[in-house]
PDB file of C-alpha atoms and ligand atoms in Angstrom:
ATOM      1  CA  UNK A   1      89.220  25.560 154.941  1.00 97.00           C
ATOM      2  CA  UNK A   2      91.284  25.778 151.503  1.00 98.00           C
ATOM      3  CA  UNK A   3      93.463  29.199 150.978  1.00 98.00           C
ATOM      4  CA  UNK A   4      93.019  30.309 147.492  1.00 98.00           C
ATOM      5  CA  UNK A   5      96.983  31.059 147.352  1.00 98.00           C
ATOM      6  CA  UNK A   6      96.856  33.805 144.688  1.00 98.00           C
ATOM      7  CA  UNK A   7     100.736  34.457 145.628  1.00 98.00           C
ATOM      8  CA  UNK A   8     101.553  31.212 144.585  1.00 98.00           C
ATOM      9  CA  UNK A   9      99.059  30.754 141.618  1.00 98.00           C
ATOM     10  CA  UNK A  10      99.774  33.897 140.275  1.00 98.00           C
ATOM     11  CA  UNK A  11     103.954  32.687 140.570  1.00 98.00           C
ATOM     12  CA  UNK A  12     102.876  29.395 138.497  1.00 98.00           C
ATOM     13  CA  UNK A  13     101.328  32.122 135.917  1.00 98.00           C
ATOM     14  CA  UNK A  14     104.431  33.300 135.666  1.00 98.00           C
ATOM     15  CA  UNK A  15     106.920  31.220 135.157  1.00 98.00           C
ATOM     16  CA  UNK A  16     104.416  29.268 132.882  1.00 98.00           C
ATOM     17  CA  UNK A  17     104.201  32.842 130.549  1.00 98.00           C
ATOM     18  CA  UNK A  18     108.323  32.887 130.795  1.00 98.00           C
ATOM     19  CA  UNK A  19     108.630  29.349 129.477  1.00 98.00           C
ATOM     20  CA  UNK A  20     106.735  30.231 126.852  1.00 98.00           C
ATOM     21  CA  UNK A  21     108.405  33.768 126.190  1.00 98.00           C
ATOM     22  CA  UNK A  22     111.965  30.795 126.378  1.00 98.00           C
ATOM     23  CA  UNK A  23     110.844  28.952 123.719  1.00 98.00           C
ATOM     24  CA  UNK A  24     109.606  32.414 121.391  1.00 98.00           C
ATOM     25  CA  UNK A  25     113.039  33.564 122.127  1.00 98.00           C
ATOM     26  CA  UNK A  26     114.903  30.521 121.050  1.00 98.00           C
ATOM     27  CA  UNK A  27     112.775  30.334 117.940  1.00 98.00           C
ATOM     28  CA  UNK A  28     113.901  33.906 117.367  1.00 98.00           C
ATOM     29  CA  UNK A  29     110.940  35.598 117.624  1.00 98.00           C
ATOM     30  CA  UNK A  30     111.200  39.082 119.690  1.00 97.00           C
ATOM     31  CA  UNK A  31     109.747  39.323 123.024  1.00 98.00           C
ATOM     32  CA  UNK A  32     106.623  40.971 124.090  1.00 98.00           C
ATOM     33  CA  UNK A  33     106.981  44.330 124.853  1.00 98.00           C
ATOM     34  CA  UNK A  34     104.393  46.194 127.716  1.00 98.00           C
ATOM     35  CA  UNK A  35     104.463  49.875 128.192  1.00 98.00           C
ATOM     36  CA  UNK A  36     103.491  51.901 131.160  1.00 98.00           C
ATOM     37  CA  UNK A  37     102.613  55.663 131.596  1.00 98.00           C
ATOM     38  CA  UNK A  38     102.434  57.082 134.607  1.00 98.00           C
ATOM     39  CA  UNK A  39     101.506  60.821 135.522  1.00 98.00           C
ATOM     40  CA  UNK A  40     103.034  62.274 138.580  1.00 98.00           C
ATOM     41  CA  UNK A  41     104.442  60.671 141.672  1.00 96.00           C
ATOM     42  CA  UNK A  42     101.906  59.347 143.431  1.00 94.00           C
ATOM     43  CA  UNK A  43     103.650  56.599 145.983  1.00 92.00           C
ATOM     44  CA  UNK A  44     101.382  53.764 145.578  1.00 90.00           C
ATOM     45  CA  UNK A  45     101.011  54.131 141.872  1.00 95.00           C
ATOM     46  CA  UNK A  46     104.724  53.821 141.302  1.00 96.00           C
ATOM     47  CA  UNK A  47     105.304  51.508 143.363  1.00 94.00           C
ATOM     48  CA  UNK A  48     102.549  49.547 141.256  1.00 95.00           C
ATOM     49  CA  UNK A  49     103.697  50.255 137.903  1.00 97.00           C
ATOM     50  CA  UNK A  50     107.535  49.272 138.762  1.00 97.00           C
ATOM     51  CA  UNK A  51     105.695  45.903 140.346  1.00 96.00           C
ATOM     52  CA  UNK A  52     104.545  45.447 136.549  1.00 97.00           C
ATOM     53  CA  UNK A  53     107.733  46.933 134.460  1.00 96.00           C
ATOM     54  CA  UNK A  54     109.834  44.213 137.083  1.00 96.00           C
ATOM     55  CA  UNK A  55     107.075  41.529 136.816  1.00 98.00           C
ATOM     56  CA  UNK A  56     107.905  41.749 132.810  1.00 97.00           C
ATOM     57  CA  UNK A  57     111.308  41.585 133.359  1.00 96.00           C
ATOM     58  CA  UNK A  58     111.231  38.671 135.087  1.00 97.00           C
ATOM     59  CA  UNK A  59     109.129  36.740 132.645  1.00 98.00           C
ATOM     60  CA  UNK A  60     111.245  37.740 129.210  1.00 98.00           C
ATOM     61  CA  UNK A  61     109.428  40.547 128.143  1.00 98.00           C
ATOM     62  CA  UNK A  62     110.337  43.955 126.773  1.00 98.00           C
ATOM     63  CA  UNK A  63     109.034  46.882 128.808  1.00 98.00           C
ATOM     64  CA  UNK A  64     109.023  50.612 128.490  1.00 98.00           C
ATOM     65  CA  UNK A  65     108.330  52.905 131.303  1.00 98.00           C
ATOM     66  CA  UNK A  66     107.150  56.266 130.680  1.00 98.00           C
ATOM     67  CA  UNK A  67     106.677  58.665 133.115  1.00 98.00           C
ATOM     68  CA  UNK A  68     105.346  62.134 132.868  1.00 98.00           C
ATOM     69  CA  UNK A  69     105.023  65.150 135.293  1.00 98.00           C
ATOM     70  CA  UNK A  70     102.662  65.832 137.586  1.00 98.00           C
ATOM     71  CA  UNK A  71     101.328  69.127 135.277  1.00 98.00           C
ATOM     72  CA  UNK A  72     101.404  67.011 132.056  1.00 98.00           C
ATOM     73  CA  UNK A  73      97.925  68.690 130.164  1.00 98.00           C
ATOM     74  CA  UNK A  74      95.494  66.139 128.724  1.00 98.00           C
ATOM     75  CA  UNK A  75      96.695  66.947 125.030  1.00 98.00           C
ATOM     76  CA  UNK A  76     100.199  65.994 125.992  1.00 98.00           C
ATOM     77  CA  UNK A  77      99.027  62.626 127.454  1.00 98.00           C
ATOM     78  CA  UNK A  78      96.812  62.361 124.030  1.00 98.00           C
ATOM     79  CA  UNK A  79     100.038  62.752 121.912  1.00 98.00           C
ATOM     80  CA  UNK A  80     101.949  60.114 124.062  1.00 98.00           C
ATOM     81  CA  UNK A  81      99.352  57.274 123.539  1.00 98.00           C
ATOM     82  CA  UNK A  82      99.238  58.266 120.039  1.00 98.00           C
ATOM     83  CA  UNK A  83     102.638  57.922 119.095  1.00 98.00           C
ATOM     84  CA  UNK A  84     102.368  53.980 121.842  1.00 98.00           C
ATOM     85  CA  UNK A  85      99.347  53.109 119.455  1.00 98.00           C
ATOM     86  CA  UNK A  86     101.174  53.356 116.066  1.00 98.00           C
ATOM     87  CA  UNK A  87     104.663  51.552 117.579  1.00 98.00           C
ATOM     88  CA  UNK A  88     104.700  48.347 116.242  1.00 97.00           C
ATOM     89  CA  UNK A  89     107.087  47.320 118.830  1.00 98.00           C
ATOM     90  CA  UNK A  90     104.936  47.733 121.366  1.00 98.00           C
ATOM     91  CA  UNK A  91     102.359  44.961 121.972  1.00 98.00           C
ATOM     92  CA  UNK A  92     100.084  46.595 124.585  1.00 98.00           C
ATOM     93  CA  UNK A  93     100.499  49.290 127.093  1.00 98.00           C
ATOM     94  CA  UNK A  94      98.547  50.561 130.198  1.00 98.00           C
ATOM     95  CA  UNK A  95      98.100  54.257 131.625  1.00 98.00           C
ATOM     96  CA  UNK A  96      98.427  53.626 135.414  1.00 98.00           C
ATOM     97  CA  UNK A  97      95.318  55.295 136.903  1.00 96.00           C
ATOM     98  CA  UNK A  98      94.382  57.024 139.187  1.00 96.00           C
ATOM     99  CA  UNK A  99      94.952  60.317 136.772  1.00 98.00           C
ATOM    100  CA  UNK A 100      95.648  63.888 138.223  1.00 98.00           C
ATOM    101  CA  UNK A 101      92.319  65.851 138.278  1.00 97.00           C
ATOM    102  CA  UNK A 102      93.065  67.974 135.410  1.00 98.00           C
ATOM    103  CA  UNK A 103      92.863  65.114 133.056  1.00 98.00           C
ATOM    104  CA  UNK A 104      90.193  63.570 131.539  1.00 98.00           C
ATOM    105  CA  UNK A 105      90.433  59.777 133.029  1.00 97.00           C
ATOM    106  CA  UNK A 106      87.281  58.338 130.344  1.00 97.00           C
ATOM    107  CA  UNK A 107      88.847  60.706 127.350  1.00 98.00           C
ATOM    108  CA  UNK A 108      92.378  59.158 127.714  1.00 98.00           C
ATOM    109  CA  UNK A 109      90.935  55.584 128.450  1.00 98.00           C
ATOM    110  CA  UNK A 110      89.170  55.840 124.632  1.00 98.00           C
ATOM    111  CA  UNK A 111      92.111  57.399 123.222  1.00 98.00           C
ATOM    112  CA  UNK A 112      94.252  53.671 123.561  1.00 98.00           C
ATOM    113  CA  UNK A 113      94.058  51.467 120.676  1.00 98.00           C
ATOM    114  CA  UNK A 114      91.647  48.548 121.631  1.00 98.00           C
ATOM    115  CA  UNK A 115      94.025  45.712 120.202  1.00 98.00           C
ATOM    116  CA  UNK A 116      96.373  47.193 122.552  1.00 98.00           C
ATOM    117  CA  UNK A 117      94.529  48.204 125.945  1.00 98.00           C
ATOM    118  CA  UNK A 118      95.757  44.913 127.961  1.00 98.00           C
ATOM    119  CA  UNK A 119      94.144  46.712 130.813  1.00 98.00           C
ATOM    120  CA  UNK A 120      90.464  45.778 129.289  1.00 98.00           C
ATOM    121  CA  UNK A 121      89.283  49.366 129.812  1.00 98.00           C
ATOM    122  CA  UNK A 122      88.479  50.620 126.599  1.00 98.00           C
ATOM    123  CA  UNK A 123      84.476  50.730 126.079  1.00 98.00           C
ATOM    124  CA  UNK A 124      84.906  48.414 122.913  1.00 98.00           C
ATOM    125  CA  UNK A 125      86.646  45.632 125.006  1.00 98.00           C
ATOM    126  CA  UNK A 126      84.229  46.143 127.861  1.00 98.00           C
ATOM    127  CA  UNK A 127      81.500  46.127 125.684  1.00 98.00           C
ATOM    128  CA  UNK A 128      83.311  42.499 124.016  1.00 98.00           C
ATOM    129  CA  UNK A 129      83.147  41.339 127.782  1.00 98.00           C
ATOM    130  CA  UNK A 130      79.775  41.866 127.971  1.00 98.00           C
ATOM    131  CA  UNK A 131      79.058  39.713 124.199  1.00 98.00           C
ATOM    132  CA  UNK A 132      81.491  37.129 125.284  1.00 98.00           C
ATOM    133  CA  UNK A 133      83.788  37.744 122.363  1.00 98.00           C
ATOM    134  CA  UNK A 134      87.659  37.563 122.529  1.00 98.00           C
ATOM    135  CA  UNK A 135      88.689  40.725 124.155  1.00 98.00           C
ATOM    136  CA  UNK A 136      90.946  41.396 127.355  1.00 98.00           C
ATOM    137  CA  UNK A 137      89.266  41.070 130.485  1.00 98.00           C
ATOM    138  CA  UNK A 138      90.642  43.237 133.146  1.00 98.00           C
ATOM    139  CA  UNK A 139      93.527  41.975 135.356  1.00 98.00           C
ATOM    140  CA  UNK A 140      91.116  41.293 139.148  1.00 98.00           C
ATOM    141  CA  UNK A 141      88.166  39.503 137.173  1.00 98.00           C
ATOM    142  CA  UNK A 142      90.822  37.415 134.884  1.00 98.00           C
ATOM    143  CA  UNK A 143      93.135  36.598 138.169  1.00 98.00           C
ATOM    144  CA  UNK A 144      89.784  35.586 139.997  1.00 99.00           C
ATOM    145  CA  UNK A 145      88.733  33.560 136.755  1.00 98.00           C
ATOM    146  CA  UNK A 146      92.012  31.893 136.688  1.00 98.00           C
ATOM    147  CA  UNK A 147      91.864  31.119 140.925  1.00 98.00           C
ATOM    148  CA  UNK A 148      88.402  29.724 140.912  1.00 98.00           C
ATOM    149  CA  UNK A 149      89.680  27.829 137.666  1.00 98.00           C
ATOM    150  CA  UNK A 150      92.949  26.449 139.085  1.00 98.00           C
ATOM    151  CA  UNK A 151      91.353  25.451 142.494  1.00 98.00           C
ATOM    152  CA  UNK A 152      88.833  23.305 140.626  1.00 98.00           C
ATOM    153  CA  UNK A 153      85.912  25.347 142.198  1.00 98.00           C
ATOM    154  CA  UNK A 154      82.141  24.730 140.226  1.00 98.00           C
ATOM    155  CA  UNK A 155      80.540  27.593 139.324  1.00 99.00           C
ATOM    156  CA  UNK A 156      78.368  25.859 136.749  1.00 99.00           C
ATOM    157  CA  UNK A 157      74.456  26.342 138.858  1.00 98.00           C
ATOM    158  CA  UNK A 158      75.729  27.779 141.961  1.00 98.00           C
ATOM    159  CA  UNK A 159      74.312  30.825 143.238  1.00 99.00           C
ATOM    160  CA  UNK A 160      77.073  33.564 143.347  1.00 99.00           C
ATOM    161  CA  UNK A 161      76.973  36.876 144.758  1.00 99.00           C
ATOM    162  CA  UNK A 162      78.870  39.711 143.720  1.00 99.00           C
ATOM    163  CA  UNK A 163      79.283  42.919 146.387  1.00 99.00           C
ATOM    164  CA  UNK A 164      80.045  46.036 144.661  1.00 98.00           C
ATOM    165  CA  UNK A 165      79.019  47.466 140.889  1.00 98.00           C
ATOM    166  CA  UNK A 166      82.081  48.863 140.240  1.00 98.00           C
ATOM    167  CA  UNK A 167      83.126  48.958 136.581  1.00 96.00           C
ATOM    168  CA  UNK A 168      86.713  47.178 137.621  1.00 95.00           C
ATOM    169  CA  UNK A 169      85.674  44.747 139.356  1.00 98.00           C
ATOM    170  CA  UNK A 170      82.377  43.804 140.684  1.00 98.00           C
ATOM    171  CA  UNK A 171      80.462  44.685 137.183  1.00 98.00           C
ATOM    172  CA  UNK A 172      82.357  42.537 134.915  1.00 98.00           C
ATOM    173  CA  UNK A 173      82.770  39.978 137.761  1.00 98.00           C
ATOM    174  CA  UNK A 174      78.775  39.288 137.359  1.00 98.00           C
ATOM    175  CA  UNK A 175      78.585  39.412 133.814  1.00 98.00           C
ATOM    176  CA  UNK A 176      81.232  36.858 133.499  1.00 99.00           C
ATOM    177  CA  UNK A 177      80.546  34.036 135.871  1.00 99.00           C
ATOM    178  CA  UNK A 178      76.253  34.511 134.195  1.00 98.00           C
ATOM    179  CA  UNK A 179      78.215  33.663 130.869  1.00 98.00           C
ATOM    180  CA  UNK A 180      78.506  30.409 129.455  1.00 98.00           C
ATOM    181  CA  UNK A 181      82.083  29.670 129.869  1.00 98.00           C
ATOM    182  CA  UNK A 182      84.364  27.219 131.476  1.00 98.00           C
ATOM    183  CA  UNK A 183      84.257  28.998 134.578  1.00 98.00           C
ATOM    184  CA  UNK A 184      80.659  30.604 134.788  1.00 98.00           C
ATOM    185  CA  UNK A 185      76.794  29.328 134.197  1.00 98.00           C
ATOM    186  CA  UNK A 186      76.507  30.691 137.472  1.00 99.00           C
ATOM    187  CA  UNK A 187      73.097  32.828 138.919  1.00 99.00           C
ATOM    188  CA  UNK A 188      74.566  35.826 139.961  1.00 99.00           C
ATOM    189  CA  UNK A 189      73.156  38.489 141.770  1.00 99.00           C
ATOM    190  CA  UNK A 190      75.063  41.604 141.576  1.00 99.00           C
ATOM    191  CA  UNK A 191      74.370  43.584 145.220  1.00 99.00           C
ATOM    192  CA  UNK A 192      75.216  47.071 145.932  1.00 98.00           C
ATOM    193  CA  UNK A 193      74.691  49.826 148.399  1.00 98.00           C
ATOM    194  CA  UNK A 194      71.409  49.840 147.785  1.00 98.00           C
ATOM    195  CA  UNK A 195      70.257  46.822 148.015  1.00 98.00           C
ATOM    196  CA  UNK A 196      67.696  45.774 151.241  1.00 98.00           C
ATOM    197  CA  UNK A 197      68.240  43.075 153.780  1.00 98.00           C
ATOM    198  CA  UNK A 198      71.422  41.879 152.017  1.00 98.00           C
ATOM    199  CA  UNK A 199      72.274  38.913 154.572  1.00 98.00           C
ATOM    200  CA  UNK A 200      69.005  37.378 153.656  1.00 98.00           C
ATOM    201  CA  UNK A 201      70.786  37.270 149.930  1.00 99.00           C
ATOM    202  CA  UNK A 202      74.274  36.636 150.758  1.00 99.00           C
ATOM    203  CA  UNK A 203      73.283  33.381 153.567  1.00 98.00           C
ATOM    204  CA  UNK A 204      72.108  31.892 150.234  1.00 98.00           C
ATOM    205  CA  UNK A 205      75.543  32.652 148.209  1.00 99.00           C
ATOM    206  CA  UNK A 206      77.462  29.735 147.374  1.00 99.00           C
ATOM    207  CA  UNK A 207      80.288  31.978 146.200  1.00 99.00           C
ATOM    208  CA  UNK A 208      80.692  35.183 147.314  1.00 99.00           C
ATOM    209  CA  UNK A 209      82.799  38.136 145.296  1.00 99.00           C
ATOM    210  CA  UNK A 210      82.949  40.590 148.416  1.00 98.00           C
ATOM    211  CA  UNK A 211      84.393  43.910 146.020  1.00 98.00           C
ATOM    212  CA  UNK A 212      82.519  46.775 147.755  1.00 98.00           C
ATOM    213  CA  UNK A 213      85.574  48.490 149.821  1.00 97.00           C
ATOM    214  CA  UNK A 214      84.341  48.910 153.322  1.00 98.00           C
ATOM    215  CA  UNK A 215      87.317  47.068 155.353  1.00 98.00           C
ATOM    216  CA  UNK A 216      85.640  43.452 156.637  1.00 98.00           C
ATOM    217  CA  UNK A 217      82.375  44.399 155.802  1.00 98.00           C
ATOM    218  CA  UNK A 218      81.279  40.771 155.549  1.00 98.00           C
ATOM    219  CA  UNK A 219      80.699  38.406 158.668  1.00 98.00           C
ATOM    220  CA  UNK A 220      80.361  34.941 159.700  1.00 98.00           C
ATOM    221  CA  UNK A 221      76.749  35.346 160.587  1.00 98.00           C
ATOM    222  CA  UNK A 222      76.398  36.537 156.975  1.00 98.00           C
ATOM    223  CA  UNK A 223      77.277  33.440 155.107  1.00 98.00           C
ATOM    224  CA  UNK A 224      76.252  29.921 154.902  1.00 98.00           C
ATOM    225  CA  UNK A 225      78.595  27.014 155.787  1.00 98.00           C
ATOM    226  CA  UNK A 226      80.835  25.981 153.118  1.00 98.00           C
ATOM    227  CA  UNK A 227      80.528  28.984 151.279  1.00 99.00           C
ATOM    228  CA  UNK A 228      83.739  29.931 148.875  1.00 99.00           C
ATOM    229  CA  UNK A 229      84.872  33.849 149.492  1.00 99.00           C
ATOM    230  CA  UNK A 230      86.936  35.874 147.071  1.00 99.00           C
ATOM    231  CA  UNK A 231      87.951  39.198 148.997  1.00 98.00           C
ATOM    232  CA  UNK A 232      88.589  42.043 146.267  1.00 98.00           C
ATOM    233  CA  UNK A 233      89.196  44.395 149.185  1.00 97.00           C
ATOM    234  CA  UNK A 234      92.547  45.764 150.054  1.00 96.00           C
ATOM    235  CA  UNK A 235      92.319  48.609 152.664  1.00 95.00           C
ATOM    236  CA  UNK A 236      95.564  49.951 154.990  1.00 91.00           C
ATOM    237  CA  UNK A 237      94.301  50.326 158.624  1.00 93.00           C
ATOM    238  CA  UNK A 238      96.604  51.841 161.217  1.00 94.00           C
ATOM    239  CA  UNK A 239      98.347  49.349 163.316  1.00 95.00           C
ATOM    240  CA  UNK A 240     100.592  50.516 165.689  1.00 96.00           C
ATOM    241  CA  UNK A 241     102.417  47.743 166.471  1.00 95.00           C
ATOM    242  CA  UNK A 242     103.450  46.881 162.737  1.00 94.00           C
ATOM    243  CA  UNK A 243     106.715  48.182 161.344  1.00 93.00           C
ATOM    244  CA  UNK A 244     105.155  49.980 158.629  1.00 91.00           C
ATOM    245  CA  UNK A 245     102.270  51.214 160.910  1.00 94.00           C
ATOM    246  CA  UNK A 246      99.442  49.423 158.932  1.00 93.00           C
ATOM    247  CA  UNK A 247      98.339  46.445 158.433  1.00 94.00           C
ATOM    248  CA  UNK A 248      96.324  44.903 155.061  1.00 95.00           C
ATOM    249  CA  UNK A 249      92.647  43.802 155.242  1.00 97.00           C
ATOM    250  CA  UNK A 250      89.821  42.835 153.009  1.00 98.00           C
ATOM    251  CA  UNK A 251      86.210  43.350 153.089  1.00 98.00           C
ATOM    252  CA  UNK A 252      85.546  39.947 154.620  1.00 98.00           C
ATOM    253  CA  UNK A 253      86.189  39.421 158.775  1.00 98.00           C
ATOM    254  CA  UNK A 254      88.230  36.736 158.010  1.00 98.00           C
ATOM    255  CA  UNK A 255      88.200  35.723 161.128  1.00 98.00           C
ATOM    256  CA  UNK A 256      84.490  35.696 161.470  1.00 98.00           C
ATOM    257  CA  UNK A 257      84.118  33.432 158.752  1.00 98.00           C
ATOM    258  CA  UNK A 258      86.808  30.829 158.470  1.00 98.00           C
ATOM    259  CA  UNK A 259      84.984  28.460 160.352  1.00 98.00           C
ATOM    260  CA  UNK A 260      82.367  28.104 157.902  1.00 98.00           C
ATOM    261  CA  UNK A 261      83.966  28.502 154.351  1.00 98.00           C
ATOM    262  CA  UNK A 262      85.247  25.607 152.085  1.00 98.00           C
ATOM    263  CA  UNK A 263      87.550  28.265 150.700  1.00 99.00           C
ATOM    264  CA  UNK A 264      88.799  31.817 150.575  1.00 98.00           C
ATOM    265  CA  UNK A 265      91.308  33.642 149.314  1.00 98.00           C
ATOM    266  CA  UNK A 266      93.570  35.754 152.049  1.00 98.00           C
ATOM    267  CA  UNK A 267      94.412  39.137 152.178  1.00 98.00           C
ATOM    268  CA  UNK A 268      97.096  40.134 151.548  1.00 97.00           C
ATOM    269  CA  UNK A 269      97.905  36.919 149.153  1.00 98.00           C
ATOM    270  CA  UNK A 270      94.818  36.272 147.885  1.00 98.00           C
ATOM    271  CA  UNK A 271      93.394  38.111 144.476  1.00 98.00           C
ATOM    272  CA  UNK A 272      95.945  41.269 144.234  1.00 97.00           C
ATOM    273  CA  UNK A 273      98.837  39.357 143.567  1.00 97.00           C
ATOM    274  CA  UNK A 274      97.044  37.519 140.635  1.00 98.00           C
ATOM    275  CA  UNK A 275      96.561  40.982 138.815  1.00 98.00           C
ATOM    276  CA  UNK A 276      99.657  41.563 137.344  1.00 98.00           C
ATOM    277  CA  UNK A 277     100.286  37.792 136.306  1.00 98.00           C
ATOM    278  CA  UNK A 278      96.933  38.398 134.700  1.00 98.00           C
ATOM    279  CA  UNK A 279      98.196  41.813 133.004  1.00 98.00           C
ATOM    280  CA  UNK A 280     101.347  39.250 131.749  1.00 98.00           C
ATOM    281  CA  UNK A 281      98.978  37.351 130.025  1.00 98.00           C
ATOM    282  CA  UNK A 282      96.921  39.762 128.609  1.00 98.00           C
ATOM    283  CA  UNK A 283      99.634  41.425 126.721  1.00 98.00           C
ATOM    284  CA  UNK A 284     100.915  38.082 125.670  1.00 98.00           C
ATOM    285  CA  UNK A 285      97.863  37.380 124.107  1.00 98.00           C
ATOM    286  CA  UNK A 286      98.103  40.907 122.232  1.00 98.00           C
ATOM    287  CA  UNK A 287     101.221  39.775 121.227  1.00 98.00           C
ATOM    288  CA  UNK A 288     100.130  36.195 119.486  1.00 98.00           C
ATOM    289  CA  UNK A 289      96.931  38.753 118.127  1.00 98.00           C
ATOM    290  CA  UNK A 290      99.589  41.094 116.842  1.00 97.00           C
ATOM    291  CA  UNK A 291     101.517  38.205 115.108  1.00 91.00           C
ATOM    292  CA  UNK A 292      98.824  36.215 113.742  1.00 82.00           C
TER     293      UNK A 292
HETATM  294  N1  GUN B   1      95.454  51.487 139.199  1.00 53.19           N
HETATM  295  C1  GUN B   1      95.124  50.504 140.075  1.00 53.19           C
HETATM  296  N2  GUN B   1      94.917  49.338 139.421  1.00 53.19           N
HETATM  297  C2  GUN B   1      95.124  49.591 138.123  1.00 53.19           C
HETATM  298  C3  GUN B   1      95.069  48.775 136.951  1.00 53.19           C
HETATM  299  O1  GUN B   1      94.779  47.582 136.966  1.00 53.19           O
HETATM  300  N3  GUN B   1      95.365  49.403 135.782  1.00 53.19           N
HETATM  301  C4  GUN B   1      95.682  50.719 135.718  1.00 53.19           C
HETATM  302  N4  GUN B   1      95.940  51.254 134.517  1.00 53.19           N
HETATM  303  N5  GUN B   1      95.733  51.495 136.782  1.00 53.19           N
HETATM  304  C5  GUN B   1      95.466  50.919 137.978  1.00 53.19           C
END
């Protein structure tokens, strides 16, 4: 069994990305510069979006953190990404989600400039995703790109199988590993709670994206052997005897199936930390856009 390390991939993405920002710096050139709004004071989010506004540090870039109040009104939030989408010092910038109830999450999504959404949600980049044209794909399906990439996994004729239909992750997941691309040519079938008898699918997976969110959901007698698992799920269950009181765990039983894969990434370790190396390079690559 091979651990997809995405703690230490997504650490090689980095200082790769600050080399580069090095050698922009000693030619002169300013820095790229990510913004971050964040409404209220939601624990996890901020924690989140300072992981990001450090992350940039880190790597040479500029970064702006705004954040607003709790009661901020949907117009307000408007006028903010208005006045990020005209600032030519900014090279792309990301509203951390979830939203507070009283906003419109879809209205202020479409309201960020699509040359600047590094977060890949804006219908016109999703919509790019889906054409295979140059667009930004979303940090978890660019990080698990980039692992199955860097690990030298084929994907070319296997038969994947995605778990979940959720527009983050387990949609564009499918669409891009059916695409041809370095990493893709793959049959995918895209499974979701619907779907009947889904072991008889999954025992014929030779890579399995297991994004549904029901805490190790997928078991050993599930999957075939040598089987590569990429576990999108990240759920806190209680655990007394931790420090913290909980302890981190996917939607695979890793446990369950370790004997049998050829490789899988952990959790925690495994796909989240890739996400914000992948939101590094995304707004790099707005930058060199921006430039060009
Ligand atoms: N909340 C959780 N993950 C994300 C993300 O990737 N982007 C944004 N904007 N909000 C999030």
């Amino acid at each position: 069994m091979i651990l997809l390390d995405g703690k230490k991939t997504s650490a090689d993405i980095k200082e790769e990305i600050a080399l580069e920002v090095a050698e922009l710096k000693a030619q002169d050139k300013t820095a790229p510069h990510l913004a971050a709004i964040i409404v209220g004071n939601d624990g996890a989010s901020l924690t989140y979006v300072n992981a990001k506004v450090k992350a940039c540090e880190r790597v040479g870039f500029e970064s702006t953190l705004i954040r607003l109040p709790e009661e901020t009104t949907e117009e307000d939030l408007l006028n903010e990404i208005a006045v990020l989408n005209v600032d030519n010092d900014i090279n792309g910038f990301i509203v951390q989600l979830p939203l507070p109830n009283h906003i419109d999450e879809q209205k202020v999504l479409m309201a960020i400039d699509p040359e600047k959404d590094v977060d890949g949600f804006h219908p016109m980049n999703v919509g790019k995703l889906a054409l295979n044209l140059p667009t930004f794909i979303s940090a978890t399906p660019f990080g698990i790109l980039e692992l199955l990439e860097r690990y030298n996994i084929e994907t070319s004729g296997k038969n994947v199988v995605v778990i979940g239909r959720s527009h983050i992750v387990g949609s564009p997941m499918s669409i891009l590993l059916a695409q041809k691309r370095k990493v893709g040519n793959a049959t995918v079938t895209l499974t979701h709670s619907r779907t009947k008898d889904l072991e008889s699918i999954t025992k014929q997976a030779d890579i399995i994206v297991a994004a549904l969110g029901i805490p190790e959901f997928l078991k050993g007698e599930m999957v075939k052997d040598g089987v590569v698992i990429i576990d999108v799920g990240i759920t806190r269950l209680a655990d007394p005897s931790k420090k913290n009181g909980f302890r981190l765990v996917g939607d695979v039983d890793f446990n369950g199936v370790k004997e049998k894969v050829s490789h899988i990434t952990p959790v925690p370790g495994g796909v989240g930390p890739m996400t914000i190396a992948m939101l590094l390079k995304n707004t790099l690559l707005a930058y060199y856009r921006q430039e060009s």
